[in-house]
Amino acid sequence: MTILVLGGAGYIGSHTAYELIERGEDVVIVDNLETGYKEAVHPKARFYQGDIRNREFIDSVFDCEKIDAVIHFAANSLVGESMVKPLKYYDNNLCGTKVLLESMVEHKIDKIVFSSTAATYGEPERVPILETDRTMPTNPYGETKLSMEKMFHWTSMAHGLKYVSLRYFNACGAHKSGSIGEAHNPESHLIPLILQVPNGQREAISIFGDDYDTKDGTCVRDYIHVTDLAQAHILAVEYLMKGNESNIFNLGNGIGFTVQEVIEASRKVTGDPIKAVTVPRRAGDPAKLIASSEKAKSVLGWKPEHADLEEIIESAWRWHQSHPRGYAK
Ligand code: UFG
């Protein structure tokens, strides 16, 4: 199979490209390198630098390569940034996907797997969250991802394209090789920020609120290893290749950990006391997000293999120790 990975120089995209190549698949990567890194592109992938909003560019990739399926990660994905720059999110996430779909329809490429998010649910009515639960995003990032899902739905009705939307919970961890991992600039995610403390780059980790209705007052999240996410994308491509219908799946471990528990596990893994200070809540953070991934398990046959929180943190710690500044030299 030849798979086009859009956004394959980003965090989850690069891990998916690595897994595909390890399985012997032929991989083409497109990335505009706005938030991705050339160093994260697998050396065996054919790489095209460009933007999916550029119709001529994306047409030229489909003209040059014989693509069997597309995996689409090319989007902006920071909740906080989306609140202050909503139109950036509408432009890249929605306008980019519109151009991509026009080109796919014209080139008769009819299978796509794409990254969606738990942010499509907003404040959940209950946990664990099912795919059929209410979707009411509380930020432009989640809103644009939900609109992308709808764009796929209506395009599939009109043009016969088949899609799988994967709603991730909290992606974390790093590849076992230690050569790729999480690198955002600026960093806003909990585990990389915690690990900056033992790495000597931050004095303390801030806990955003300890007065939530949870067991220790800090927010609960469902942390899922990036390699397990990557495997789910491959299973989703295979699902579409078998001629199955379009579908939506949650991807999480189904286990919630509080911010305090993640800090405690990081102390164990690193052997560092990791100073923590409580600060006010961050706007827009739901108290608890936990996935029900039963559907992905039963329909796709997905089985997360790195569900242990300490194992996840260990893999992240290896990466951050060897790459304290991410991909920067
Ligand atoms: N947190 C802290 N201190 C920090 C950073 C984070 O206490 O310095 C807390 C947050 O308040 C939250 C938890 O740690 O409770 C996890 O925060 P992250 O920023 O790592 O992740 P989020 O849960 O906010 O975001 C994740 C994904 C998004 C997705 C969102 C859905 O990264 O892509 O879930 O709500 F949109």
mmCIF file with all atom_site columns, C-alpha atoms in Angstrom, residues 44-125:
data_model
loop_
_atom_site.group_PDB
_atom_site.id
_atom_site.type_symbol
_atom_site.label_atom_id
_atom_site.label_alt_id
_atom_site.label_comp_id
_atom_site.label_asym_id
_atom_site.label_entity_id
_atom_site.label_seq_id
_atom_site.pdbx_PDB_ins_code
_atom_site.Cartn_x
_atom_site.Cartn_y
_atom_site.Cartn_z
_atom_site.occupancy
_atom_site.B_iso_or_equiv
_atom_site.pdbx_formal_charge
_atom_site.auth_seq_id
_atom_site.auth_comp_id
_atom_site.auth_asym_id
_atom_site.auth_atom_id
_atom_site.pdbx_PDB_model_num
ATOM 1  C CA . LYS A 1 44  ? 12.524  6.035  4.039  1.00 0.00 ? 44  LYS A CA 1
ATOM 2  C CA . ALA A 1 45  ? 9.444   8.227  3.364  1.00 0.00 ? 45  ALA A CA 1
ATOM 3  C CA . ARG A 1 46  ? 9.174   10.387 0.221  1.00 0.00 ? 46  ARG A CA 1
ATOM 4  C CA . PHE A 1 47  ? 8.775   13.917 1.535  1.00 0.00 ? 47  PHE A CA 1
ATOM 5  C CA . TYR A 1 48  ? 7.014   16.860 -0.148 1.00 0.00 ? 48  TYR A CA 1
ATOM 6  C CA . GLN A 1 49  ? 7.117   20.188 1.658  1.00 0.00 ? 49  GLN A CA 1
ATOM 7  C CA . GLY A 1 50  ? 3.964   22.187 1.030  1.00 0.00 ? 50  GLY A CA 1
ATOM 8  C CA . ASP A 1 51  ? 0.584   23.290 2.276  1.00 0.00 ? 51  ASP A CA 1
ATOM 9  C CA . ILE A 1 52  ? -2.700  21.445 1.773  1.00 0.00 ? 52  ILE A CA 1
ATOM 10 C CA . ARG A 1 53  ? -4.429  24.809 1.212  1.00 0.00 ? 53  ARG A CA 1
ATOM 11 C CA . ASN A 1 54  ? -2.423  25.091 -2.030 1.00 0.00 ? 54  ASN A CA 1
ATOM 12 C CA . ARG A 1 55  ? -4.530  23.228 -4.606 1.00 0.00 ? 55  ARG A CA 1
ATOM 13 C CA . GLU A 1 56  ? -1.780  23.113 -7.260 1.00 0.00 ? 56  GLU A CA 1
ATOM 14 C CA . PHE A 1 57  ? 0.640   21.651 -4.756 1.00 0.00 ? 57  PHE A CA 1
ATOM 15 C CA . ILE A 1 58  ? -1.682  18.953 -3.460 1.00 0.00 ? 58  ILE A CA 1
ATOM 16 C CA . ASP A 1 59  ? -2.794  18.108 -7.034 1.00 0.00 ? 59  ASP A CA 1
ATOM 17 C CA . SER A 1 60  ? 0.862   17.694 -8.002 1.00 0.00 ? 60  SER A CA 1
ATOM 18 C CA . VAL A 1 61  ? 1.414   15.179 -5.178 1.00 0.00 ? 61  VAL A CA 1
ATOM 19 C CA . PHE A 1 62  ? -1.596  13.108 -6.275 1.00 0.00 ? 62  PHE A CA 1
ATOM 20 C CA . ASP A 1 63  ? -0.386  13.353 -9.894 1.00 0.00 ? 63  ASP A CA 1
ATOM 21 C CA . CYS A 1 64  ? 3.118   12.085 -9.007 1.00 0.00 ? 64  CYS A CA 1
ATOM 22 C CA . GLU A 1 65  ? 2.202   9.379  -6.498 1.00 0.00 ? 65  GLU A CA 1
ATOM 23 C CA . LYS A 1 66  ? -0.275  6.520  -6.728 1.00 0.00 ? 66  LYS A CA 1
ATOM 24 C CA . ILE A 1 67  ? -1.958  6.866  -3.346 1.00 0.00 ? 67  ILE A CA 1
ATOM 25 C CA . ASP A 1 68  ? -4.172  4.104  -1.907 1.00 0.00 ? 68  ASP A CA 1
ATOM 26 C CA . ALA A 1 69  ? -5.289  5.990  1.217  1.00 0.00 ? 69  ALA A CA 1
ATOM 27 C CA . VAL A 1 70  ? -4.675  9.272  3.017  1.00 0.00 ? 70  VAL A CA 1
ATOM 28 C CA . ILE A 1 71  ? -4.052  9.784  6.735  1.00 0.00 ? 71  ILE A CA 1
ATOM 29 C CA . HIS A 1 72  ? -4.702  13.418 7.571  1.00 0.00 ? 72  HIS A CA 1
ATOM 30 C CA . PHE A 1 73  ? -2.922  15.038 10.558 1.00 0.00 ? 73  PHE A CA 1
ATOM 31 C CA . ALA A 1 74  ? -2.262  18.415 8.920  1.00 0.00 ? 74  ALA A CA 1
ATOM 32 C CA . ALA A 1 75  ? -3.995  20.840 11.278 1.00 0.00 ? 75  ALA A CA 1
ATOM 33 C CA . ASN A 1 76  ? -3.377  23.302 14.077 1.00 0.00 ? 76  ASN A CA 1
ATOM 34 C CA . SER A 1 77  ? -4.133  21.694 17.418 1.00 0.00 ? 77  SER A CA 1
ATOM 35 C CA . LEU A 1 78  ? -3.659  24.016 20.383 1.00 0.00 ? 78  LEU A CA 1
ATOM 36 C CA . VAL A 1 79  ? -6.808  24.732 22.350 1.00 0.00 ? 79  VAL A CA 1
ATOM 37 C CA . GLY A 1 80  ? -5.475  27.950 23.948 1.00 0.00 ? 80  GLY A CA 1
ATOM 38 C CA . GLU A 1 81  ? -4.168  29.366 20.669 1.00 0.00 ? 81  GLU A CA 1
ATOM 39 C CA . SER A 1 82  ? -7.485  28.602 18.969 1.00 0.00 ? 82  SER A CA 1
ATOM 40 C CA . MET A 1 83  ? -9.278  30.831 21.497 1.00 0.00 ? 83  MET A CA 1
ATOM 41 C CA . VAL A 1 84  ? -7.161  33.857 20.546 1.00 0.00 ? 84  VAL A CA 1
ATOM 42 C CA . LYS A 1 85  ? -6.699  33.068 16.833 1.00 0.00 ? 85  LYS A CA 1
ATOM 43 C CA . PRO A 1 86  ? -9.948  31.312 15.811 1.00 0.00 ? 86  PRO A CA 1
ATOM 44 C CA . LEU A 1 87  ? -9.679  32.279 12.148 1.00 0.00 ? 87  LEU A CA 1
ATOM 45 C CA . LYS A 1 88  ? -6.250  30.640 11.870 1.00 0.00 ? 88  LYS A CA 1
ATOM 46 C CA . TYR A 1 89  ? -7.994  27.392 12.865 1.00 0.00 ? 89  TYR A CA 1
ATOM 47 C CA . TYR A 1 90  ? -10.862 27.874 10.424 1.00 0.00 ? 90  TYR A CA 1
ATOM 48 C CA . ASP A 1 91  ? -8.350  28.649 7.665  1.00 0.00 ? 91  ASP A CA 1
ATOM 49 C CA . ASN A 1 92  ? -5.918  25.774 8.191  1.00 0.00 ? 92  ASN A CA 1
ATOM 50 C CA . ASN A 1 93  ? -8.197  23.066 9.562  1.00 0.00 ? 93  ASN A CA 1
ATOM 51 C CA . LEU A 1 94  ? -11.347 23.697 7.550  1.00 0.00 ? 94  LEU A CA 1
ATOM 52 C CA . CYS A 1 95  ? -10.193 25.493 4.382  1.00 0.00 ? 95  CYS A CA 1
ATOM 53 C CA . GLY A 1 96  ? -7.212  23.120 4.143  1.00 0.00 ? 96  GLY A CA 1
ATOM 54 C CA . THR A 1 97  ? -9.452  20.072 4.399  1.00 0.00 ? 97  THR A CA 1
ATOM 55 C CA . LYS A 1 98  ? -11.849 21.513 1.803  1.00 0.00 ? 98  LYS A CA 1
ATOM 56 C CA . VAL A 1 99  ? -9.019  21.913 -0.742 1.00 0.00 ? 99  VAL A CA 1
ATOM 57 C CA . LEU A 1 100 ? -7.727  18.438 0.100  1.00 0.00 ? 100 LEU A CA 1
ATOM 58 C CA . LEU A 1 101 ? -11.152 16.855 -0.420 1.00 0.00 ? 101 LEU A CA 1
ATOM 59 C CA . GLU A 1 102 ? -11.671 18.646 -3.751 1.00 0.00 ? 102 GLU A CA 1
ATOM 60 C CA . SER A 1 103 ? -8.371  17.277 -4.955 1.00 0.00 ? 103 SER A CA 1
ATOM 61 C CA . MET A 1 104 ? -9.075  13.758 -3.614 1.00 0.00 ? 104 MET A CA 1
ATOM 62 C CA . VAL A 1 105 ? -12.487 13.670 -5.325 1.00 0.00 ? 105 VAL A CA 1
ATOM 63 C CA . GLU A 1 106 ? -10.931 14.795 -8.623 1.00 0.00 ? 106 GLU A CA 1
ATOM 64 C CA . HIS A 1 107 ? -8.140  12.209 -8.345 1.00 0.00 ? 107 HIS A CA 1
ATOM 65 C CA . LYS A 1 108 ? -10.612 9.483  -7.330 1.00 0.00 ? 108 LYS A CA 1
ATOM 66 C CA . ILE A 1 109 ? -8.853  8.784  -4.026 1.00 0.00 ? 109 ILE A CA 1
ATOM 67 C CA . ASP A 1 110 ? -11.653 7.594  -1.804 1.00 0.00 ? 110 ASP A CA 1
ATOM 68 C CA . LYS A 1 111 ? -10.198 6.545  1.566  1.00 0.00 ? 111 LYS A CA 1
ATOM 69 C CA . ILE A 1 112 ? -9.130  8.858  4.379  1.00 0.00 ? 112 ILE A CA 1
ATOM 70 C CA . VAL A 1 113 ? -8.389  8.430  8.075  1.00 0.00 ? 113 VAL A CA 1
ATOM 71 C CA . PHE A 1 114 ? -8.188  11.631 10.044 1.00 0.00 ? 114 PHE A CA 1
ATOM 72 C CA . SER A 1 115 ? -7.293  12.965 13.470 1.00 0.00 ? 115 SER A CA 1
ATOM 73 C CA . SER A 1 116 ? -10.169 14.242 15.477 1.00 0.00 ? 116 SER A CA 1
ATOM 74 C CA . THR A 1 117 ? -10.202 14.932 19.183 1.00 0.00 ? 117 THR A CA 1
ATOM 75 C CA . ALA A 1 118 ? -11.936 14.598 22.528 1.00 0.00 ? 118 ALA A CA 1
ATOM 76 C CA . ALA A 1 119 ? -12.387 18.372 22.214 1.00 0.00 ? 119 ALA A CA 1
ATOM 77 C CA . THR A 1 120 ? -15.345 17.651 19.890 1.00 0.00 ? 120 THR A CA 1
ATOM 78 C CA . TYR A 1 121 ? -17.341 16.665 23.000 1.00 0.00 ? 121 TYR A CA 1
ATOM 79 C CA . GLY A 1 122 ? -16.664 19.805 25.054 1.00 0.00 ? 122 GLY A CA 1
ATOM 80 C CA . GLU A 1 123 ? -17.775 19.413 28.673 1.00 0.00 ? 123 GLU A CA 1
ATOM 81 C CA . PRO A 1 124 ? -18.975 15.772 28.732 1.00 0.00 ? 124 PRO A CA 1
ATOM 82 C CA . GLU A 1 125 ? -22.347 14.793 30.138 1.00 0.00 ? 125 GLU A CA 1
#
